[in-house]
PDB file of C-alpha atoms in Angstrom:
ATOM      1  CA  MET A   1      17.895 -20.207  10.591  1.00 43.00           C
ATOM      2  CA  SER A   2      17.050 -16.946   8.811  1.00 50.00           C
ATOM      3  CA  ASN A   3      14.415 -14.565  10.154  1.00 56.00           C
ATOM      4  CA  LEU A   4      12.217 -15.252   7.112  1.00 49.00           C
ATOM      5  CA  LYS A   5      12.417 -19.038   7.651  1.00 50.00           C
ATOM      6  CA  ASN A   6      11.527 -18.530  11.305  1.00 52.00           C
ATOM      7  CA  LEU A   7       8.492 -16.491  10.276  1.00 48.00           C
ATOM      8  CA  ALA A   8       7.377 -19.135   7.783  1.00 47.00           C
ATOM      9  CA  ARG A   9       7.816 -21.874  10.395  1.00 46.00           C
ATOM     10  CA  LYS A  10       5.933 -19.831  12.973  1.00 45.00           C
ATOM     11  CA  ALA A  11       3.039 -19.347  10.549  1.00 46.00           C
ATOM     12  CA  GLN A  12       2.569 -23.126  10.269  1.00 46.00           C
ATOM     13  CA  TYR A  13       1.618 -23.380  13.938  1.00 41.00           C
ATOM     14  CA  LEU A  14      -0.407 -20.206  14.408  1.00 46.00           C
ATOM     15  CA  PRO A  15      -4.192 -20.059  14.006  1.00 48.00           C
ATOM     16  CA  TYR A  16      -4.351 -18.659  10.527  1.00 68.00           C
ATOM     17  CA  ALA A  17      -5.524 -15.400  11.328  1.00 85.00           C
ATOM     18  CA  TYR A  18      -2.865 -13.486  13.195  1.00 91.00           C
ATOM     19  CA  ILE A  19      -1.302 -10.063  13.376  1.00 92.00           C
ATOM     20  CA  ASP A  20       2.399  -9.208  13.446  1.00 92.00           C
ATOM     21  CA  ASP A  21       3.467  -5.662  14.292  1.00 90.00           C
ATOM     22  CA  LYS A  22       7.196  -6.417  14.150  1.00 91.00           C
ATOM     23  CA  ILE A  23       7.752  -7.933  10.709  1.00 92.00           C
ATOM     24  CA  SER A  24       9.718  -5.730   8.299  1.00 90.00           C
ATOM     25  CA  LEU A  25       8.265  -4.677   4.980  1.00 89.00           C
ATOM     26  CA  GLU A  26      10.891  -6.754   3.153  1.00 89.00           C
ATOM     27  CA  ASP A  27      10.032  -9.929   5.080  1.00 92.00           C
ATOM     28  CA  TYR A  28       6.321  -9.214   4.673  1.00 93.00           C
ATOM     29  CA  HIS A  29       6.669  -9.039   0.886  1.00 91.00           C
ATOM     30  CA  ALA A  30       8.771 -12.214   0.822  1.00 90.00           C
ATOM     31  CA  LEU A  31       6.112 -14.372   2.492  1.00 92.00           C
ATOM     32  CA  PRO A  32       4.031 -16.425   0.026  1.00 93.00           C
ATOM     33  CA  SER A  33       0.526 -15.247   0.993  1.00 96.00           C
ATOM     34  CA  MET A  34      -1.376 -13.234  -1.613  1.00 97.00           C
ATOM     35  CA  SER A  35      -1.142  -9.472  -1.082  1.00 97.00           C
ATOM     36  CA  ALA A  36      -3.459  -6.750  -2.346  1.00 98.00           C
ATOM     37  CA  HIS A  37      -1.128  -6.005  -5.266  1.00 97.00           C
ATOM     38  CA  ASN A  38      -1.023  -9.708  -6.157  1.00 97.00           C
ATOM     39  CA  LEU A  39      -4.826  -9.780  -6.214  1.00 98.00           C
ATOM     40  CA  MET A  40      -4.975  -6.541  -8.214  1.00 98.00           C
ATOM     41  CA  ASP A  41      -2.825  -8.279 -10.827  1.00 97.00           C
ATOM     42  CA  ALA A  42      -5.043 -11.374 -10.617  1.00 97.00           C
ATOM     43  CA  GLU A  43      -8.155  -9.345 -11.363  1.00 96.00           C
ATOM     44  CA  ASN A  44      -6.527  -8.678 -14.736  1.00 94.00           C
ATOM     45  CA  SER A  45      -4.835 -12.058 -15.226  1.00 95.00           C
ATOM     46  CA  CYS A  46      -3.995 -14.808 -12.743  1.00 96.00           C
ATOM     47  CA  ALA A  47      -1.084 -15.882 -14.940  1.00 95.00           C
ATOM     48  CA  LEU A  48       0.279 -12.329 -14.809  1.00 95.00           C
ATOM     49  CA  ALA A  49      -0.165 -12.227 -11.027  1.00 96.00           C
ATOM     50  CA  HIS A  50       1.748 -15.497 -10.690  1.00 96.00           C
ATOM     51  CA  TYR A  51       4.586 -14.171 -12.889  1.00 95.00           C
ATOM     52  CA  ASN A  52       4.811 -10.802 -11.147  1.00 94.00           C
ATOM     53  CA  LYS A  53       4.840 -12.465  -7.718  1.00 93.00           C
ATOM     54  CA  ALA A  54       7.888 -14.493  -8.750  1.00 92.00           C
ATOM     55  CA  HIS A  55       9.702 -11.646 -10.527  1.00 91.00           C
ATOM     56  CA  SER A  56      10.286  -8.425  -8.607  1.00 84.00           C
ATOM     57  CA  THR A  57      10.381  -5.205 -10.592  1.00 84.00           C
ATOM     58  CA  LYS A  58      12.734  -2.274 -10.153  1.00 86.00           C
ATOM     59  CA  ALA A  59      11.218   0.558  -8.147  1.00 85.00           C
ATOM     60  CA  THR A  60      10.290   3.634 -10.168  1.00 89.00           C
ATOM     61  CA  ALA A  61      11.069   7.195  -9.054  1.00 89.00           C
ATOM     62  CA  ALA A  62       7.410   7.626  -8.077  1.00 91.00           C
ATOM     63  CA  MET A  63       7.504   4.442  -5.978  1.00 92.00           C
ATOM     64  CA  ILE A  64      10.727   5.546  -4.250  1.00 93.00           C
ATOM     65  CA  ASN A  65       9.263   8.941  -3.400  1.00 96.00           C
ATOM     66  CA  GLY A  66       6.014   7.336  -2.244  1.00 96.00           C
ATOM     67  CA  THR A  67       7.893   5.073   0.168  1.00 96.00           C
ATOM     68  CA  LEU A  68       9.904   8.064   1.386  1.00 97.00           C
ATOM     69  CA  ILE A  69       6.743  10.068   2.088  1.00 98.00           C
ATOM     70  CA  HIS A  70       5.187   7.139   3.947  1.00 97.00           C
ATOM     71  CA  ALA A  71       8.285   6.747   6.123  1.00 97.00           C
ATOM     72  CA  ALA A  72       8.482  10.482   6.837  1.00 98.00           C
ATOM     73  CA  ILE A  73       4.850  10.653   7.960  1.00 98.00           C
ATOM     74  CA  GLU A  74       4.800   7.408   9.944  1.00 97.00           C
ATOM     75  CA  THR A  75       8.135   7.746  11.758  1.00 96.00           C
ATOM     76  CA  ARG A  76       8.419  11.570  11.750  1.00 96.00           C
ATOM     77  CA  ASP A  77      12.153  10.878  11.501  1.00 96.00           C
ATOM     78  CA  ILE A  78      13.478  10.880   7.943  1.00 97.00           C
ATOM     79  CA  ALA A  79      17.002  10.126   9.148  1.00 95.00           C
ATOM     80  CA  GLN A  80      15.893   6.773  10.565  1.00 95.00           C
ATOM     81  CA  PHE A  81      15.981   5.206   7.107  1.00 95.00           C
ATOM     82  CA  TYR A  82      17.447   7.882   4.823  1.00 96.00           C
ATOM     83  CA  VAL A  83      20.626   9.929   4.531  1.00 93.00           C
ATOM     84  CA  LEU A  84      21.213  13.106   2.578  1.00 91.00           C
ATOM     85  CA  GLU A  85      23.469  12.886  -0.464  1.00 86.00           C
ATOM     86  CA  PRO A  86      26.737  14.875  -0.031  1.00 84.00           C
ATOM     87  CA  PRO A  87      26.185  18.441  -1.269  1.00 81.00           C
ATOM     88  CA  GLY A  88      28.029  19.679  -4.335  1.00 77.00           C
ATOM     89  CA  LEU A  89      28.880  16.175  -5.530  1.00 76.00           C
ATOM     90  CA  ASN A  90      29.740  16.018  -9.238  1.00 78.00           C
ATOM     91  CA  LYS A  91      28.563  12.577 -10.308  1.00 78.00           C
ATOM     92  CA  ARG A  92      29.981  13.019 -13.812  1.00 84.00           C
ATOM     93  CA  THR A  93      33.609  13.004 -12.707  1.00 89.00           C
ATOM     94  CA  THR A  94      35.661   9.972 -11.715  1.00 85.00           C
ATOM     95  CA  ALA A  95      36.389  11.522  -8.329  1.00 82.00           C
ATOM     96  CA  GLY A  96      32.700  12.298  -7.786  1.00 79.00           C
ATOM     97  CA  LYS A  97      31.674   8.757  -8.679  1.00 83.00           C
ATOM     98  CA  GLN A  98      34.261   7.353  -6.301  1.00 84.00           C
ATOM     99  CA  GLU A  99      33.144   9.663  -3.504  1.00 83.00           C
ATOM    100  CA  LEU A 100      29.522   8.588  -4.036  1.00 83.00           C
ATOM    101  CA  LYS A 101      30.522   4.925  -4.005  1.00 85.00           C
ATOM    102  CA  GLU A 102      32.358   5.346  -0.713  1.00 86.00           C
ATOM    103  CA  PHE A 103      29.397   7.255   0.712  1.00 84.00           C
ATOM    104  CA  HIS A 104      27.072   4.395  -0.290  1.00 84.00           C
ATOM    105  CA  GLU A 105      29.358   1.877   1.421  1.00 87.00           C
ATOM    106  CA  ALA A 106      29.493   3.951   4.593  1.00 87.00           C
ATOM    107  CA  ASN A 107      25.695   4.257   4.681  1.00 87.00           C
ATOM    108  CA  SER A 108      24.699   0.824   3.401  1.00 87.00           C
ATOM    109  CA  ASP A 109      21.883   0.521   5.946  1.00 90.00           C
ATOM    110  CA  LYS A 110      20.123   3.633   4.621  1.00 91.00           C
ATOM    111  CA  THR A 111      18.730   4.978   1.362  1.00 91.00           C
ATOM    112  CA  ILE A 112      20.528   8.016  -0.057  1.00 89.00           C
ATOM    113  CA  ILE A 113      18.266  10.839  -1.184  1.00 93.00           C
ATOM    114  CA  THR A 114      18.756  14.314  -2.603  1.00 92.00           C
ATOM    115  CA  GLU A 115      18.166  17.575  -0.784  1.00 93.00           C
ATOM    116  CA  LYS A 116      15.061  18.109  -2.925  1.00 95.00           C
ATOM    117  CA  GLN A 117      13.643  14.739  -1.876  1.00 97.00           C
ATOM    118  CA  TRP A 118      14.402  15.461   1.779  1.00 97.00           C
ATOM    119  CA  GLU A 119      12.598  18.807   1.600  1.00 97.00           C
ATOM    120  CA  MET A 120       9.624  17.166  -0.122  1.00 98.00           C
ATOM    121  CA  ALA A 121       9.379  14.451   2.549  1.00 98.00           C
ATOM    122  CA  ALA A 122       9.648  17.007   5.355  1.00 98.00           C
ATOM    123  CA  GLY A 123       6.974  19.158   3.725  1.00 98.00           C
ATOM    124  CA  CYS A 124       4.593  16.219   3.407  1.00 98.00           C
ATOM    125  CA  ARG A 125       5.266  15.152   7.001  1.00 98.00           C
ATOM    126  CA  GLU A 126       4.546  18.580   8.446  1.00 98.00           C
ATOM    127  CA  ALA A 127       1.444  19.040   6.292  1.00 98.00           C
ATOM    128  CA  ALA A 128       0.001  15.687   7.373  1.00 98.00           C
ATOM    129  CA  TRP A 129       0.707  16.056  11.095  1.00 98.00           C
ATOM    130  CA  SER A 130      -0.637  19.618  11.206  1.00 98.00           C
ATOM    131  CA  HIS A 131      -3.814  18.754   9.310  1.00 98.00           C
ATOM    132  CA  LEU A 132      -6.945  19.161  11.436  1.00 98.00           C
ATOM    133  CA  TYR A 133      -8.624  15.943  10.300  1.00 98.00           C
ATOM    134  CA  ALA A 134      -5.553  13.746   9.748  1.00 98.00           C
ATOM    135  CA  LYS A 135      -3.776  14.433  13.045  1.00 98.00           C
ATOM    136  CA  PRO A 136      -6.180  12.510  15.364  1.00 97.00           C
ATOM    137  CA  TYR A 137      -5.751   9.348  13.276  1.00 98.00           C
ATOM    138  CA  LEU A 138      -1.986   9.718  13.103  1.00 98.00           C
ATOM    139  CA  GLU A 139      -1.793  10.160  16.868  1.00 97.00           C
ATOM    140  CA  ALA A 140      -4.002   7.117  17.538  1.00 96.00           C
ATOM    141  CA  ALA A 141      -2.530   4.780  14.913  1.00 97.00           C
ATOM    142  CA  LYS A 142      -0.553   1.583  15.085  1.00 96.00           C
ATOM    143  CA  PHE A 143       1.648   1.886  12.010  1.00 96.00           C
ATOM    144  CA  GLU A 144       2.395  -0.885   9.491  1.00 91.00           C
ATOM    145  CA  CYS A 145       0.803  -3.815  11.299  1.00 96.00           C
ATOM    146  CA  SER A 146       0.699  -6.928   9.125  1.00 97.00           C
ATOM    147  CA  GLY A 147      -2.331  -9.186   9.193  1.00 97.00           C
ATOM    148  CA  PHE A 148      -2.403 -12.758   7.892  1.00 96.00           C
ATOM    149  CA  ALA A 149      -5.489 -14.896   7.305  1.00 96.00           C
ATOM    150  CA  THR A 150      -7.029 -17.592   5.140  1.00 95.00           C
ATOM    151  CA  ILE A 151     -10.069 -16.439   3.190  1.00 96.00           C
ATOM    152  CA  ASN A 152     -12.053 -18.996   1.190  1.00 94.00           C
ATOM    153  CA  GLY A 153      -9.089 -21.351   1.219  1.00 94.00           C
ATOM    154  CA  VAL A 154      -6.540 -18.782   0.045  1.00 96.00           C
ATOM    155  CA  ASP A 155      -3.749 -17.475   2.307  1.00 96.00           C
ATOM    156  CA  VAL A 156      -3.720 -13.674   2.173  1.00 97.00           C
ATOM    157  CA  LYS A 157      -1.926 -10.817   3.882  1.00 97.00           C
ATOM    158  CA  ALA A 158      -2.646  -7.117   4.385  1.00 98.00           C
ATOM    159  CA  ARG A 159      -0.678  -4.205   5.805  1.00 97.00           C
ATOM    160  CA  PRO A 160      -2.698  -1.008   6.339  1.00 98.00           C
ATOM    161  CA  ASP A 161      -0.620   2.091   6.950  1.00 97.00           C
ATOM    162  CA  LEU A 162      -2.663   3.145   9.987  1.00 98.00           C
ATOM    163  CA  ASP A 163      -4.544   0.671  12.157  1.00 98.00           C
ATOM    164  CA  CYS A 164      -6.971   2.870  14.079  1.00 98.00           C
ATOM    165  CA  TYR A 165      -9.270   0.102  15.276  1.00 97.00           C
ATOM    166  CA  GLU A 166      -9.214   1.477  18.816  1.00 93.00           C
ATOM    167  CA  HIS A 167      -9.956   4.946  17.409  1.00 88.00           C
ATOM    168  CA  GLN A 168     -13.397   4.711  15.806  1.00 92.00           C
ATOM    169  CA  ARG A 169     -12.808   1.228  14.273  1.00 97.00           C
ATOM    170  CA  THR A 170     -11.033   2.722  11.289  1.00 98.00           C
ATOM    171  CA  LEU A 171      -8.274   1.837   8.837  1.00 98.00           C
ATOM    172  CA  VAL A 172      -6.368   4.588   7.040  1.00 98.00           C
ATOM    173  CA  ASP A 173      -4.156   4.340   3.974  1.00 98.00           C
ATOM    174  CA  ILE A 174      -1.634   7.032   3.024  1.00 98.00           C
ATOM    175  CA  LYS A 175      -1.446   7.901  -0.657  1.00 98.00           C
ATOM    176  CA  SER A 176       1.045  10.371  -2.106  1.00 98.00           C
ATOM    177  CA  ARG A 177      -0.392  12.395  -4.974  1.00 98.00           C
ATOM    178  CA  GLN A 178       0.863  14.823  -7.555  1.00 97.00           C
ATOM    179  CA  LYS A 179       0.131  18.531  -7.105  1.00 97.00           C
ATOM    180  CA  GLY A 180      -3.606  19.170  -7.390  1.00 97.00           C
ATOM    181  CA  GLN A 181      -4.468  15.441  -7.461  1.00 97.00           C
ATOM    182  CA  ALA A 182      -5.796  15.062  -3.909  1.00 97.00           C
ATOM    183  CA  ASN A 183      -9.136  16.321  -5.156  1.00 96.00           C
ATOM    184  CA  VAL A 184     -11.740  13.676  -4.301  1.00 96.00           C
ATOM    185  CA  GLU A 185     -13.083  13.337  -7.856  1.00 95.00           C
ATOM    186  CA  LYS A 186      -9.594  12.797  -9.293  1.00 96.00           C
ATOM    187  CA  TRP A 187      -8.749  10.291  -6.587  1.00 97.00           C
ATOM    188  CA  LEU A 188     -12.023   8.407  -7.122  1.00 95.00           C
ATOM    189  CA  LYS A 189     -11.268   8.067 -10.827  1.00 94.00           C
ATOM    190  CA  ASP A 190      -7.826   6.591 -10.098  1.00 96.00           C
ATOM    191  CA  TRP A 191      -9.276   4.424  -7.319  1.00 97.00           C
ATOM    192  CA  TRP A 192     -11.539   2.702  -9.834  1.00 95.00           C
ATOM    193  CA  TYR A 193      -9.074   2.661 -12.722  1.00 94.00           C
ATOM    194  CA  TYR A 194      -6.168   1.059 -10.808  1.00 95.00           C
ATOM    195  CA  GLY A 195      -8.311  -1.378  -8.818  1.00 96.00           C
ATOM    196  CA  THR A 196      -7.363   0.181  -5.484  1.00 97.00           C
ATOM    197  CA  TYR A 197     -10.690  -1.026  -4.082  1.00 98.00           C
ATOM    198  CA  ILE A 198      -9.063  -4.460  -3.779  1.00 98.00           C
ATOM    199  CA  GLN A 199      -6.460  -3.078  -1.371  1.00 98.00           C
ATOM    200  CA  ALA A 200      -9.205  -1.584   0.809  1.00 98.00           C
ATOM    201  CA  GLY A 201     -11.376  -4.684   0.560  1.00 98.00           C
ATOM    202  CA  LEU A 202      -8.550  -7.045   1.504  1.00 98.00           C
ATOM    203  CA  GLN A 203      -7.491  -4.990   4.501  1.00 98.00           C
ATOM    204  CA  LEU A 204     -11.065  -4.826   5.776  1.00 98.00           C
ATOM    205  CA  LEU A 205     -11.625  -8.561   5.256  1.00 97.00           C
ATOM    206  CA  VAL A 206      -8.356  -9.551   6.957  1.00 98.00           C
ATOM    207  CA  TRP A 207      -9.095  -7.271   9.915  1.00 97.00           C
ATOM    208  CA  GLU A 208     -12.504  -8.926  10.249  1.00 96.00           C
ATOM    209  CA  LYS A 209     -10.716 -12.292  10.447  1.00 96.00           C
ATOM    210  CA  LEU A 210      -8.503 -10.808  13.176  1.00 95.00           C
ATOM    211  CA  ASN A 211     -11.626  -9.905  15.190  1.00 95.00           C
ATOM    212  CA  ARG A 212     -10.903  -6.232  14.564  1.00 96.00           C
ATOM    213  CA  PRO A 213     -13.807  -5.333  12.234  1.00 97.00           C
ATOM    214  CA  CYS A 214     -13.589  -1.756  11.008  1.00 98.00           C
ATOM    215  CA  ASP A 215     -16.605   0.324  10.063  1.00 97.00           C
ATOM    216  CA  HIS A 216     -14.663   3.105   8.352  1.00 98.00           C
ATOM    217  CA  TYR A 217     -11.934   3.337   5.727  1.00 98.00           C
ATOM    218  CA  TYR A 218     -10.093   6.615   5.081  1.00 98.00           C
ATOM    219  CA  TYR A 219      -7.425   7.766   2.651  1.00 98.00           C
ATOM    220  CA  LEU A 220      -4.889  10.329   3.793  1.00 98.00           C
ATOM    221  CA  LEU A 221      -4.025  11.979   0.469  1.00 98.00           C
ATOM    222  CA  VAL A 222      -0.831  14.037   0.557  1.00 98.00           C
ATOM    223  CA  GLU A 223       0.356  16.073  -2.434  1.00 98.00           C
ATOM    224  CA  ASN A 224       4.107  15.836  -3.011  1.00 97.00           C
ATOM    225  CA  ALA A 225       4.682  19.441  -4.111  1.00 97.00           C
ATOM    226  CA  GLU A 226       4.165  22.788  -2.429  1.00 97.00           C
ATOM    227  CA  PRO A 227       1.897  23.814  -0.823  1.00 98.00           C
ATOM    228  CA  TYR A 228       1.653  20.102   0.140  1.00 98.00           C
ATOM    229  CA  GLN A 229      -2.117  19.945   0.302  1.00 98.00           C
ATOM    230  CA  VAL A 230      -3.646  17.199   2.438  1.00 98.00           C
ATOM    231  CA  HIS A 231      -7.112  15.722   2.033  1.00 98.00           C
ATOM    232  CA  MET A 232      -8.895  13.098   4.130  1.00 98.00           C
ATOM    233  CA  VAL A 233     -11.457  11.195   2.050  1.00 98.00           C
ATOM    234  CA  TYR A 234     -13.395   8.091   3.012  1.00 98.00           C
ATOM    235  CA  LEU A 235     -15.390   5.260   1.502  1.00 98.00           C
ATOM    236  CA  ASP A 236     -19.130   5.333   2.025  1.00 97.00           C
ATOM    237  CA  GLN A 237     -20.858   2.120   3.073  1.00 96.00           C
ATOM    238  CA  GLU A 238     -21.685   1.168  -0.507  1.00 95.00           C
ATOM    239  CA  LEU A 239     -18.050   1.448  -1.599  1.00 96.00           C
ATOM    240  CA  ILE A 240     -16.901  -0.518   1.449  1.00 97.00           C
ATOM    241  CA  GLU A 241     -19.220  -3.389   0.519  1.00 96.00           C
ATOM    242  CA  ILE A 242     -18.240  -3.227  -3.154  1.00 96.00           C
ATOM    243  CA  SER A 243     -14.540  -3.300  -2.178  1.00 97.00           C
ATOM    244  CA  LYS A 244     -15.032  -6.446  -0.105  1.00 97.00           C
ATOM    245  CA  GLU A 245     -17.222  -8.126  -2.732  1.00 96.00           C
ATOM    246  CA  LYS A 246     -14.751  -7.433  -5.537  1.00 97.00           C
ATOM    247  CA  THR A 247     -11.901  -8.719  -3.377  1.00 98.00           C
ATOM    248  CA  LEU A 248     -13.797 -11.941  -2.625  1.00 97.00           C
ATOM    249  CA  ASP A 249     -14.468 -12.326  -6.352  1.00 97.00           C
ATOM    250  CA  VAL A 250     -10.739 -12.096  -7.135  1.00 98.00           C
ATOM    251  CA  ILE A 251      -9.837 -14.509  -4.337  1.00 97.00           C
ATOM    252  CA  GLU A 252     -12.298 -17.009  -5.816  1.00 97.00           C
ATOM    253  CA  LYS A 253     -10.890 -16.388  -9.300  1.00 96.00           C
ATOM    254  CA  TRP A 254      -7.351 -17.084  -8.023  1.00 97.00           C
ATOM    255  CA  LYS A 255      -8.491 -20.210  -6.191  1.00 96.00           C
ATOM    256  CA  SER A 256     -10.234 -21.503  -9.329  1.00 95.00           C
ATOM    257  CA  TRP A 257      -7.187 -20.756 -11.474  1.00 95.00           C
ATOM    258  CA  ILE A 258      -4.916 -22.697  -9.122  1.00 95.00           C
ATOM    259  CA  GLY A 259      -7.440 -25.538  -9.065  1.00 95.00           C
ATOM    260  CA  ALA A 260      -7.501 -25.629 -12.858  1.00 92.00           C
ATOM    261  CA  GLY A 261      -3.764 -26.236 -12.986  1.00 94.00           C
ATOM    262  CA  SER A 262      -2.639 -22.588 -13.405  1.00 92.00           C
ATOM    263  CA  PRO A 263      -3.300 -22.291 -17.158  1.00 91.00           C
ATOM    264  CA  ASP A 264      -1.387 -19.701 -19.205  1.00 89.00           C
ATOM    265  CA  GLY A 265      -2.909 -16.490 -20.498  1.00 86.00           C
ATOM    266  CA  TYR A 266      -6.391 -15.086 -19.984  1.00 83.00           C
ATOM    267  CA  GLY A 267      -8.331 -18.349 -20.300  1.00 77.00           C
ATOM    268  CA  GLN A 268     -11.428 -18.895 -22.414  1.00 78.00           C
ATOM    269  CA  PRO A 269     -12.776 -16.330 -24.924  1.00 86.00           C
ATOM    270  CA  GLN A 270     -14.786 -13.606 -23.230  1.00 82.00           C
ATOM    271  CA  LYS A 271     -17.682 -11.459 -24.361  1.00 84.00           C
ATOM    272  CA  MET A 272     -17.210  -7.696 -24.659  1.00 81.00           C
ATOM    273  CA  VAL A 273     -19.993  -5.675 -23.050  1.00 73.00           C
ATOM    274  CA  ALA A 274     -21.188  -2.135 -23.574  1.00 68.00           C
ATOM    275  CA  LYS A 275     -21.330  -1.016 -19.933  1.00 64.00           C
ATOM    276  CA  PRO A 276     -18.775  -1.177 -17.110  1.00 58.00           C
ATOM    277  CA  TRP A 277     -19.528  -3.538 -14.229  1.00 55.00           C
ATOM    278  CA  HIS A 278     -20.902  -0.854 -11.904  1.00 54.00           C
ATOM    279  CA  ARG A 279     -22.584   2.510 -12.322  1.00 56.00           C
ATOM    280  CA  ASN A 280     -20.093   4.249 -10.010  1.00 53.00           C
ATOM    281  CA  TYR A 281     -17.364   3.430 -12.491  1.00 53.00           C
ATOM    282  CA  GLU A 282     -19.273   5.382 -15.157  1.00 53.00           C
ATOM    283  CA  LEU A 283     -19.628   8.334 -12.791  1.00 52.00           C
ATOM    284  CA  ALA A 284     -15.922   8.248 -11.938  1.00 49.00           C
ATOM    285  CA  LEU A 285     -14.997   8.428 -15.604  1.00 48.00           C
TER     286      LEU A 285
END
């Protein structure tokens, strides 16, 4: 029986809130529970969320670099999952293409990256671990723990980057940013625009179900270009409550959509309104 089937079978017999600190990211994504990204899609359209959950998309360059930065910071060992592309390789020639193919085959268990990517990841790692305010959380963290729970009848999952429950009852999420974009005002604007509050809200709600309620939620913002600026920002109590409320709203929306037979599209006609749903959104814009 495959590892994934074992995990699914195990989940049937566990009290449905449980934590797993061994499951790989690939197996985590493959399990059917609704993730934060699934719910972020559902806030827009449940039909879109259902489609995207069934159809994986190719990783963009930004996504690849973001995963690389996460791995570099969390493991402090880039070589654990990555290998440097052979220097001086001419990918335009037949011989160069063949050499690259053979190199891929010899390193099939790792992701091949360029020297520039390696230097970027190392720069981000050193900046994060030497940062006065980030270092205590990194040192105290349990990395990439996966939590599973049922909330309002919907099976959900969450995977905070840093579980610092034992260190000030805190969750921390790492976000890679472009140069100059770790400024708190710029991050807040993107946080609202992309619905990132659902990721925070889901993690906090799942950790409550796990009897690990967290009072604080931080973002470790790391810029991916020199001088690799790092910024620790956190949600105030109002934003924590809004994050959880908005997440519960989307969970209920998903549950209702499933109960209605999973209709196509956006549903019934909706009224356009003059003001956004919350004043903080206006301030962020």
